[in-house]
Tab-separated table of C-alpha atoms in Angstrom:
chain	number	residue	atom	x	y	z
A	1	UNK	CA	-15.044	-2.242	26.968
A	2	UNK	CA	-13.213	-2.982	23.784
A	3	UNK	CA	-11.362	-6.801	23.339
A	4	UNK	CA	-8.023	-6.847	23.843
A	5	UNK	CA	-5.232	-8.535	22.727
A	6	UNK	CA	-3.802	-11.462	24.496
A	7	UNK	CA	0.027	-10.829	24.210
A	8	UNK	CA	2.715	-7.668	22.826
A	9	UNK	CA	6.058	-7.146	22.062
A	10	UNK	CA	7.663	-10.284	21.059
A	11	UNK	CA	7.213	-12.985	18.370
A	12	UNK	CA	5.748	-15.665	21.042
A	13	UNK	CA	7.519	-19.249	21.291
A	14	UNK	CA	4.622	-21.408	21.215
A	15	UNK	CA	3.458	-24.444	18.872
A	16	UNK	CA	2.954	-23.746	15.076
A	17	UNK	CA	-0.605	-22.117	13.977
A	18	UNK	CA	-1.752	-21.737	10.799
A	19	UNK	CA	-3.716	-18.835	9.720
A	20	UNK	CA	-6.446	-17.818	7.139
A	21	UNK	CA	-5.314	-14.590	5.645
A	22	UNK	CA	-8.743	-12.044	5.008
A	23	UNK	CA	-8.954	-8.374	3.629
A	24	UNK	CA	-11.668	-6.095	4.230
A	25	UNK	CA	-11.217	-2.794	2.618
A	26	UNK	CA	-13.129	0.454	4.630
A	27	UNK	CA	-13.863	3.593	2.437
A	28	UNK	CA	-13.008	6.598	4.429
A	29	UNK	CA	-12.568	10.267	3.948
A	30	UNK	CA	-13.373	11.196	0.250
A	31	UNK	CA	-11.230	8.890	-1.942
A	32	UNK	CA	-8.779	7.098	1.010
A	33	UNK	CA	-8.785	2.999	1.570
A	34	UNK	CA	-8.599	1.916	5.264
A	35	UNK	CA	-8.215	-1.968	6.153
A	36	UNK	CA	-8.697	-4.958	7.955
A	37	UNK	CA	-6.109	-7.264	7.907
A	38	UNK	CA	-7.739	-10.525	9.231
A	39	UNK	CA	-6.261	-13.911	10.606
A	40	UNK	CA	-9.262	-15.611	10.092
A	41	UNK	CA	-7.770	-18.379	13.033
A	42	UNK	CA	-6.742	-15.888	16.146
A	43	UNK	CA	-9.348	-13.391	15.095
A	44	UNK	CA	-7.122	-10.824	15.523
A	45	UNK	CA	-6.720	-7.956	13.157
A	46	UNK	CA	-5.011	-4.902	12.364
A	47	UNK	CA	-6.045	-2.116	11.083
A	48	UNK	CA	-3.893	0.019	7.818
A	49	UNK	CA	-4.550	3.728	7.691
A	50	UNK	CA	-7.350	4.073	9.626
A	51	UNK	CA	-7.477	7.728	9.274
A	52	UNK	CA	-11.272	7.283	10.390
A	53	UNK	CA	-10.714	4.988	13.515
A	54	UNK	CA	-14.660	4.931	14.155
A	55	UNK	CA	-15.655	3.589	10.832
A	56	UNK	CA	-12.248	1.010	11.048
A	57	UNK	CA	-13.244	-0.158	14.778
A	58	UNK	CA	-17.383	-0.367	13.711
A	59	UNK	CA	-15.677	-2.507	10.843
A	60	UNK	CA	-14.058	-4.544	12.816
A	61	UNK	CA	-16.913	-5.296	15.380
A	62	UNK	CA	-19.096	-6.354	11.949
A	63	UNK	CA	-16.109	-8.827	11.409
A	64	UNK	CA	-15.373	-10.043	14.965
A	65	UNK	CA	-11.991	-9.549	15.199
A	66	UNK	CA	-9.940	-7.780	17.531
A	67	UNK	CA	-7.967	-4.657	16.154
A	68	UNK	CA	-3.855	-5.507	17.846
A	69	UNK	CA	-2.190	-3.383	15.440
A	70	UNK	CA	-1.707	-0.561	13.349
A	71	UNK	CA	-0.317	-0.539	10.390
A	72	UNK	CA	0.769	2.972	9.038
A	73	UNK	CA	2.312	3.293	5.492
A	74	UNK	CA	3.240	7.081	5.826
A	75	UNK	CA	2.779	10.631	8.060
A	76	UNK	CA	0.906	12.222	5.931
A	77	UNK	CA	-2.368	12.780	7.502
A	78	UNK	CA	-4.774	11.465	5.214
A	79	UNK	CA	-2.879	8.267	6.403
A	80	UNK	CA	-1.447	8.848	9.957
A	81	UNK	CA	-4.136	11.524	11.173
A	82	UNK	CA	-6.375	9.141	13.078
A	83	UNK	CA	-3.703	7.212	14.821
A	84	UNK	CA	-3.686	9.972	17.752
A	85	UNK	CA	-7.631	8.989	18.185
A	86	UNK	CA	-7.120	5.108	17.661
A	87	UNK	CA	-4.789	5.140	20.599
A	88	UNK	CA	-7.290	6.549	22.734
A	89	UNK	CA	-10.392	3.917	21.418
A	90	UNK	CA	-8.207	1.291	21.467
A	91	UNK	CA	-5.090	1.562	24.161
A	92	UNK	CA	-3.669	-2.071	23.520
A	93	UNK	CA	-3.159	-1.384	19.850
A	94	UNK	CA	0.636	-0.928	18.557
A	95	UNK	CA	1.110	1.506	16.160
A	96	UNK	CA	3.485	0.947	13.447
A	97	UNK	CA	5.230	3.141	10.900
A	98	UNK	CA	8.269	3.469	8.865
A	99	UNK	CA	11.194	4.986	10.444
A	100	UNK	CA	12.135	7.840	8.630
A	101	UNK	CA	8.542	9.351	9.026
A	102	UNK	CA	7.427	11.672	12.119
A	103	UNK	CA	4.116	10.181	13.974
A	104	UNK	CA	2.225	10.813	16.926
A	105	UNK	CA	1.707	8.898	18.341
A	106	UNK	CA	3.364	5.578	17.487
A	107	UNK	CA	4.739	2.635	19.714
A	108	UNK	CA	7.083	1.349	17.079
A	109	UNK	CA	9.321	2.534	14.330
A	110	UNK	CA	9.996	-0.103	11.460
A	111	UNK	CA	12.758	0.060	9.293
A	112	UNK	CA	13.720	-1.902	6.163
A	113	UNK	CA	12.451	-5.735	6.043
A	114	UNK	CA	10.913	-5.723	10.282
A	115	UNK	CA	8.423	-7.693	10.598
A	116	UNK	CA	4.953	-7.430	12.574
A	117	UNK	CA	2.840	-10.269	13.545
A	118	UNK	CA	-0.911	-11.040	13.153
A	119	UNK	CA	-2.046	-14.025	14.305
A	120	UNK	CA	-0.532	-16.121	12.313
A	121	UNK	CA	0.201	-13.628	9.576
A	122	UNK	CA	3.582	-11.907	9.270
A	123	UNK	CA	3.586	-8.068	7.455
A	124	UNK	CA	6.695	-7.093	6.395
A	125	UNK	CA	8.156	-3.665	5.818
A	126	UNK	CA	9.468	-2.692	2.462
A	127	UNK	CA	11.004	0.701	2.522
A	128	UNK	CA	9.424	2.903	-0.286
A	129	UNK	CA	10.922	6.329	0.456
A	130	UNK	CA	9.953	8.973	-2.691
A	131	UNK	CA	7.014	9.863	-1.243
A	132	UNK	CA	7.433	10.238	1.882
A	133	UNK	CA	11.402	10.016	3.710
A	134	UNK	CA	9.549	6.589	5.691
A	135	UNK	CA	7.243	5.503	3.438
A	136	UNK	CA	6.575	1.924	3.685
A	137	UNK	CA	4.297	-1.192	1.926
A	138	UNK	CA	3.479	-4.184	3.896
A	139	UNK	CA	3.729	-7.641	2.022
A	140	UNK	CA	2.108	-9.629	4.367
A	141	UNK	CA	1.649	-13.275	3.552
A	142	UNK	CA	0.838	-16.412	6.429
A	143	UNK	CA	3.575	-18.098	7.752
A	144	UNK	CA	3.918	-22.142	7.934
A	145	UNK	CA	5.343	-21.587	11.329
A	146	UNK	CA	4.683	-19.552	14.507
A	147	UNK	CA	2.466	-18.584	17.063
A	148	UNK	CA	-0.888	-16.893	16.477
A	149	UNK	CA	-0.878	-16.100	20.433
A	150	UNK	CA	1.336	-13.161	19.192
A	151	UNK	CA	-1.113	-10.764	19.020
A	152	UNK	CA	0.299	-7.880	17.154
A	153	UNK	CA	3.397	-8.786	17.832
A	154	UNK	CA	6.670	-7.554	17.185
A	155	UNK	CA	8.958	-5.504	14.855
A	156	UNK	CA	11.660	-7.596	15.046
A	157	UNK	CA	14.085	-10.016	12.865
A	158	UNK	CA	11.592	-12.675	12.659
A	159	UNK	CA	12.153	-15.774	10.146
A	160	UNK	CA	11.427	-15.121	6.627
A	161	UNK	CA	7.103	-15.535	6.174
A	162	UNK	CA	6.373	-18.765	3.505
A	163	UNK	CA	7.229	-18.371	0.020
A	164	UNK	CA	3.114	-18.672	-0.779
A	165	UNK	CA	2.452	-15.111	-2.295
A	166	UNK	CA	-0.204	-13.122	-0.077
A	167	UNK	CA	-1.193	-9.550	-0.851
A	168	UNK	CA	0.567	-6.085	0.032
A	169	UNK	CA	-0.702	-2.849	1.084
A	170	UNK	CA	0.778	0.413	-0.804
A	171	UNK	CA	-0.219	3.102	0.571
A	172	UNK	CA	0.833	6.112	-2.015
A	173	UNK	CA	3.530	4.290	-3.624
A	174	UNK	CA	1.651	2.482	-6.238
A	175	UNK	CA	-2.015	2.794	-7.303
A	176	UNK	CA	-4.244	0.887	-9.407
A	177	UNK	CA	-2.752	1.965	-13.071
A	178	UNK	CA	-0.455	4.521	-11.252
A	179	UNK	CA	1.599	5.756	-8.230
A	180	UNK	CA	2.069	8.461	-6.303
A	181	UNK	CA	4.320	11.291	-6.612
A	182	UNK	CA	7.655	12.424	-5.603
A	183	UNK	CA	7.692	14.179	-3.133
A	184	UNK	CA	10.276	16.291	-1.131
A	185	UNK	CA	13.810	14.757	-1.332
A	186	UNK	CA	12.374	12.348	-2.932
A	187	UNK	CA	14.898	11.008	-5.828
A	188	UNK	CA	14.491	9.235	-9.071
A	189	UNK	CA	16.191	6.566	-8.245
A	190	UNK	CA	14.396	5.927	-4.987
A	191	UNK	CA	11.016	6.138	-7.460
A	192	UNK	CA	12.683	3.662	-10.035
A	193	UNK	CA	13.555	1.507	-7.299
A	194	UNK	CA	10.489	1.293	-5.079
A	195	UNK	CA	8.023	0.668	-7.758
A	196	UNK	CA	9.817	-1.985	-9.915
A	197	UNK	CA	12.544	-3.349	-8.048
A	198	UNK	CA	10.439	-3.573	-4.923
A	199	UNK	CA	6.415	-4.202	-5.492
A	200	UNK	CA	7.219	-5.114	-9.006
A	201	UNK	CA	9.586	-7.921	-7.280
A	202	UNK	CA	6.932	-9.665	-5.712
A	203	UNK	CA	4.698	-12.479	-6.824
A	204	UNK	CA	2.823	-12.125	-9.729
A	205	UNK	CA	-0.494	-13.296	-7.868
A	206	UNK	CA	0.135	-10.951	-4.949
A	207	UNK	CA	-3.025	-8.848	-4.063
A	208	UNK	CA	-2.406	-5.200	-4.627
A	209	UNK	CA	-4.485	-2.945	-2.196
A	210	UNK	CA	-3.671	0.751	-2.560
A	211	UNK	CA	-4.148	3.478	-0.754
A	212	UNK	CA	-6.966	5.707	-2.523
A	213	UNK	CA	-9.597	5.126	-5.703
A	214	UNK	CA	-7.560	7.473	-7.844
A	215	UNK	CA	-8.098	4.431	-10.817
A	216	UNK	CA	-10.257	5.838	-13.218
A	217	UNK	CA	-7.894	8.803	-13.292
A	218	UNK	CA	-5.061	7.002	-13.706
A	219	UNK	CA	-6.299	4.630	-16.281
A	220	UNK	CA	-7.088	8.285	-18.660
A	221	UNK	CA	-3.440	9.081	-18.615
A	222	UNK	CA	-2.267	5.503	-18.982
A	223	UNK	CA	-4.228	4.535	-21.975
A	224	UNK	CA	-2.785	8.146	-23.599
A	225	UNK	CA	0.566	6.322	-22.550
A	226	UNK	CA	-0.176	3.095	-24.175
A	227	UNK	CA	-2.940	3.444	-26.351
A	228	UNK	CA	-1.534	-0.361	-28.053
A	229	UNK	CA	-1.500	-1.889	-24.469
A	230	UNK	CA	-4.681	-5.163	-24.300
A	231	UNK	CA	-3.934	-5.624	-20.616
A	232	UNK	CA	-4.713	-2.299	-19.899
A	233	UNK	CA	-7.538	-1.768	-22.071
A	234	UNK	CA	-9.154	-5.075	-20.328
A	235	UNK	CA	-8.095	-3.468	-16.853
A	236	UNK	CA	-9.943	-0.372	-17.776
A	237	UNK	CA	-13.464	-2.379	-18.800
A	238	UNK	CA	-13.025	-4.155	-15.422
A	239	UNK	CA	-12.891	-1.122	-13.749
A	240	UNK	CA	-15.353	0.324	-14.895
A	241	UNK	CA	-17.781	-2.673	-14.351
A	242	UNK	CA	-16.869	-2.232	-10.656
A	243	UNK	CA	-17.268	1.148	-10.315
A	244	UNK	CA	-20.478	1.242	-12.351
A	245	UNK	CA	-21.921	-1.316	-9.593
A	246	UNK	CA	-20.644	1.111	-6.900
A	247	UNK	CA	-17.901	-1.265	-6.085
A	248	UNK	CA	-14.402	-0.607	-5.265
A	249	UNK	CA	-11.011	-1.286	-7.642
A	250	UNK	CA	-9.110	-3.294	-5.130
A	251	UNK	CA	-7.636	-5.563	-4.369
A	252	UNK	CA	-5.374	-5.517	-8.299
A	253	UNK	CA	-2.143	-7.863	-8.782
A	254	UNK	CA	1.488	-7.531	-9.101
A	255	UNK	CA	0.997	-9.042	-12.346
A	256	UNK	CA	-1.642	-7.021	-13.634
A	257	UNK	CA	0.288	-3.859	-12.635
A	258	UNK	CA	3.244	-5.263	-14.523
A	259	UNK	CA	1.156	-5.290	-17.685
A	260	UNK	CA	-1.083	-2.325	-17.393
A	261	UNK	CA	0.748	0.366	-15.179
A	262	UNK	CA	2.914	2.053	-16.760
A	263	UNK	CA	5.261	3.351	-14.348
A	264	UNK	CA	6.406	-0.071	-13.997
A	265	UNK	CA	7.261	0.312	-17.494
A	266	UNK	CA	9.755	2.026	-18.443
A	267	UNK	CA	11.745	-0.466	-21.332
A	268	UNK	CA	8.057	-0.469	-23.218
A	269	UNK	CA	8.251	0.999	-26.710
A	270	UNK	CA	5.227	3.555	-25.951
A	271	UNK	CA	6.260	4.588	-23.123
A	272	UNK	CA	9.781	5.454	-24.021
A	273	UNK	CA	8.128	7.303	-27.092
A	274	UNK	CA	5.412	9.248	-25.036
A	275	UNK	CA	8.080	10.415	-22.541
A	276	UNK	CA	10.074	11.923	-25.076
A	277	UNK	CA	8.103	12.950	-27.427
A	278	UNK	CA	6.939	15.513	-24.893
A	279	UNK	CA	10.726	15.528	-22.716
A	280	UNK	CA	12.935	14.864	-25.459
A	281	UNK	CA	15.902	11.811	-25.960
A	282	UNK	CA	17.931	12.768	-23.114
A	283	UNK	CA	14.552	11.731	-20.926
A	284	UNK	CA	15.243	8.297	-22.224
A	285	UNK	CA	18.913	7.937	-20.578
A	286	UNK	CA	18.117	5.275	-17.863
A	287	UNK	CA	14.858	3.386	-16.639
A	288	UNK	CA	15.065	6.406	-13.601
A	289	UNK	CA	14.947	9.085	-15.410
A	290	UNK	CA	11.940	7.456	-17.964
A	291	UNK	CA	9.706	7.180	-15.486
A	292	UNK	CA	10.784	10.101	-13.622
A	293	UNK	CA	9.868	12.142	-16.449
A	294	UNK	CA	6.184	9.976	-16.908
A	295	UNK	CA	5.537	10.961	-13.455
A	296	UNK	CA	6.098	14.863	-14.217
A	297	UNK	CA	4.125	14.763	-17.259
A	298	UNK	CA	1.214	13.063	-15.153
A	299	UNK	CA	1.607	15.753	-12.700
A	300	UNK	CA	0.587	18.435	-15.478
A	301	UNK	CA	-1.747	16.031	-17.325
A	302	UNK	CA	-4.644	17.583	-15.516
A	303	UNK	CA	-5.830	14.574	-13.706
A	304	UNK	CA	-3.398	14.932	-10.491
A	305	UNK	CA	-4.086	18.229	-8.714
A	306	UNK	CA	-4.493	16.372	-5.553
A	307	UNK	CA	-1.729	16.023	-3.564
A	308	UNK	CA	-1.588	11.850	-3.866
A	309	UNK	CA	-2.836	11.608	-7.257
């Protein structure tokens, strides 16, 4: 039988614990990033997306760590679709997602800024809705104080994690050198708002892990964007180093994103010019409607006719 976890459903009162965070990425489907988010301390784990629960919990035993979570960034299934299945391997395991998306099954719905425990890790939930109506990121960083008996532990208003940065998981909000699209009722505004006023908030040194390898795609149509850009041009030769030694693009950084991606760029000077140059001046009326307009020529650039690209 499969490990279980020692406690759920509350934040447990209990001496402070430090943690060591880890991240193991696991390459599933064709193009999709599952993960292991590891306190190194408890050994307890949970798992993000793990839309192939076999190759996530065979992960896991190669770690030794115990899978107490699940941390869902959206319903769509190349996210969600093995949460039905990871229920069944692994009973004990809360399933998280955002509120405003539909899952099946899920033991907890997490709205704005809820927090879920590992170990001695705290994930938070930062509501990115364009792509999906529930879309959400986890920032997760290690807190200075808690309990890592917690196991999984609870979507609840827990005290604010330690200021330290730590890394955050983005599903199909943000990729490497791009984002996803907008989808549905899915606004400009909400687009403008997740990718720069949210991830872009975050510390500059926070790990970036996203939720497919769409990079060398993206980094085509962002060099046509900003062909003057040096961060991105040295962000494309690391790239393709890794990729060249079979090697994935993650984990990236807030910061590099904020030099090299441009949809969390609208006020640069070649991105205002390639957006309307192709969508005219009125595209350039706000920082909402610049980069809703980048996204729409990326849709037709020919390197996004999959549905996340």
């Amino acid at each position: 039988p499969l490990p279980v976890c020692p406690v759920h459903g509350a934040l447990a009162q209990g001496p402070e614990t430090p943690s060591a965070m880890r991240v193991v990425p696991v390459p599933v489907l064709e193009d999709n990033f599952a993960y292991l988010l590891i306190d190194e301390l408890s050994k307890q784990a949970a798992a993000v997306d793990p839309v192939e629960p076999a190759k996530v919990i065979e992960a896991a035993a190669r770690e030794g760590v115990i899978i107490c979570s699940v941390l869902t960034t959206h319903s769509h299934w190349d996210h969600s679709g093995g949460n039905e299945e990871f229920s069944k391997l692994v009973p004990d395991a809360v399933i998280y997602g955002g509120k405003h998306d539909t899952y099946k099954p899920f033991t907890r719905l997490l709205d704005d800024g809820d927090t879920v425990r590992v170990g001695g890790i705290v994930a938070k939930a930062l509501h990115t809705p364009f792509h999906t109506p529930g879309h959400v990121c986890f920032h997760c960083t290690e807190v200075a104080g808690g309990s890592g008996a917690a196991g999984g532990a609870a979507a609840a208003a827990a005290p604010d994690a330690a200021a330290a940065p730590g890394v955050v998981f983005t599903g199909d909000a943000l990729f490497v050198a791009g984002c996803g699209r907008i989808n549905g009722r899915g606004t400009p505004a909400q687009f403008k708002r997740s990718l720069v006023d949210v991830i872009g908030a975050l510390p500059r040194d926070t790990l970036v892990y996203v939720g497919h390898e769409y990079t060398a795609a993206n980094l085509r149509f962002a060099t046509a964007v900003e062909p003057g850009n040096t961060a991105l041009a040295a962000l494309a030769e690391q790239a393709k180093a890794a990729l060249a030694a079979g090697k994935p693009t993650v984990p990236s950084t807030v910061g590099t994103e904020l030099a090299a991606n441009p949809f969390l760029r609208p006020a640069s000077a070649e991105v205002r010019a390639f957006v309307s140059a192709r969508l005219g001046e009125e595209a350039l009326a706000s920082d909402e409607t610049v980069l809703a307009g980048l996204r729409s020529i990326k849709d037709s650039f020919g390197l996004g006719s999959s549905a996340g690209i």
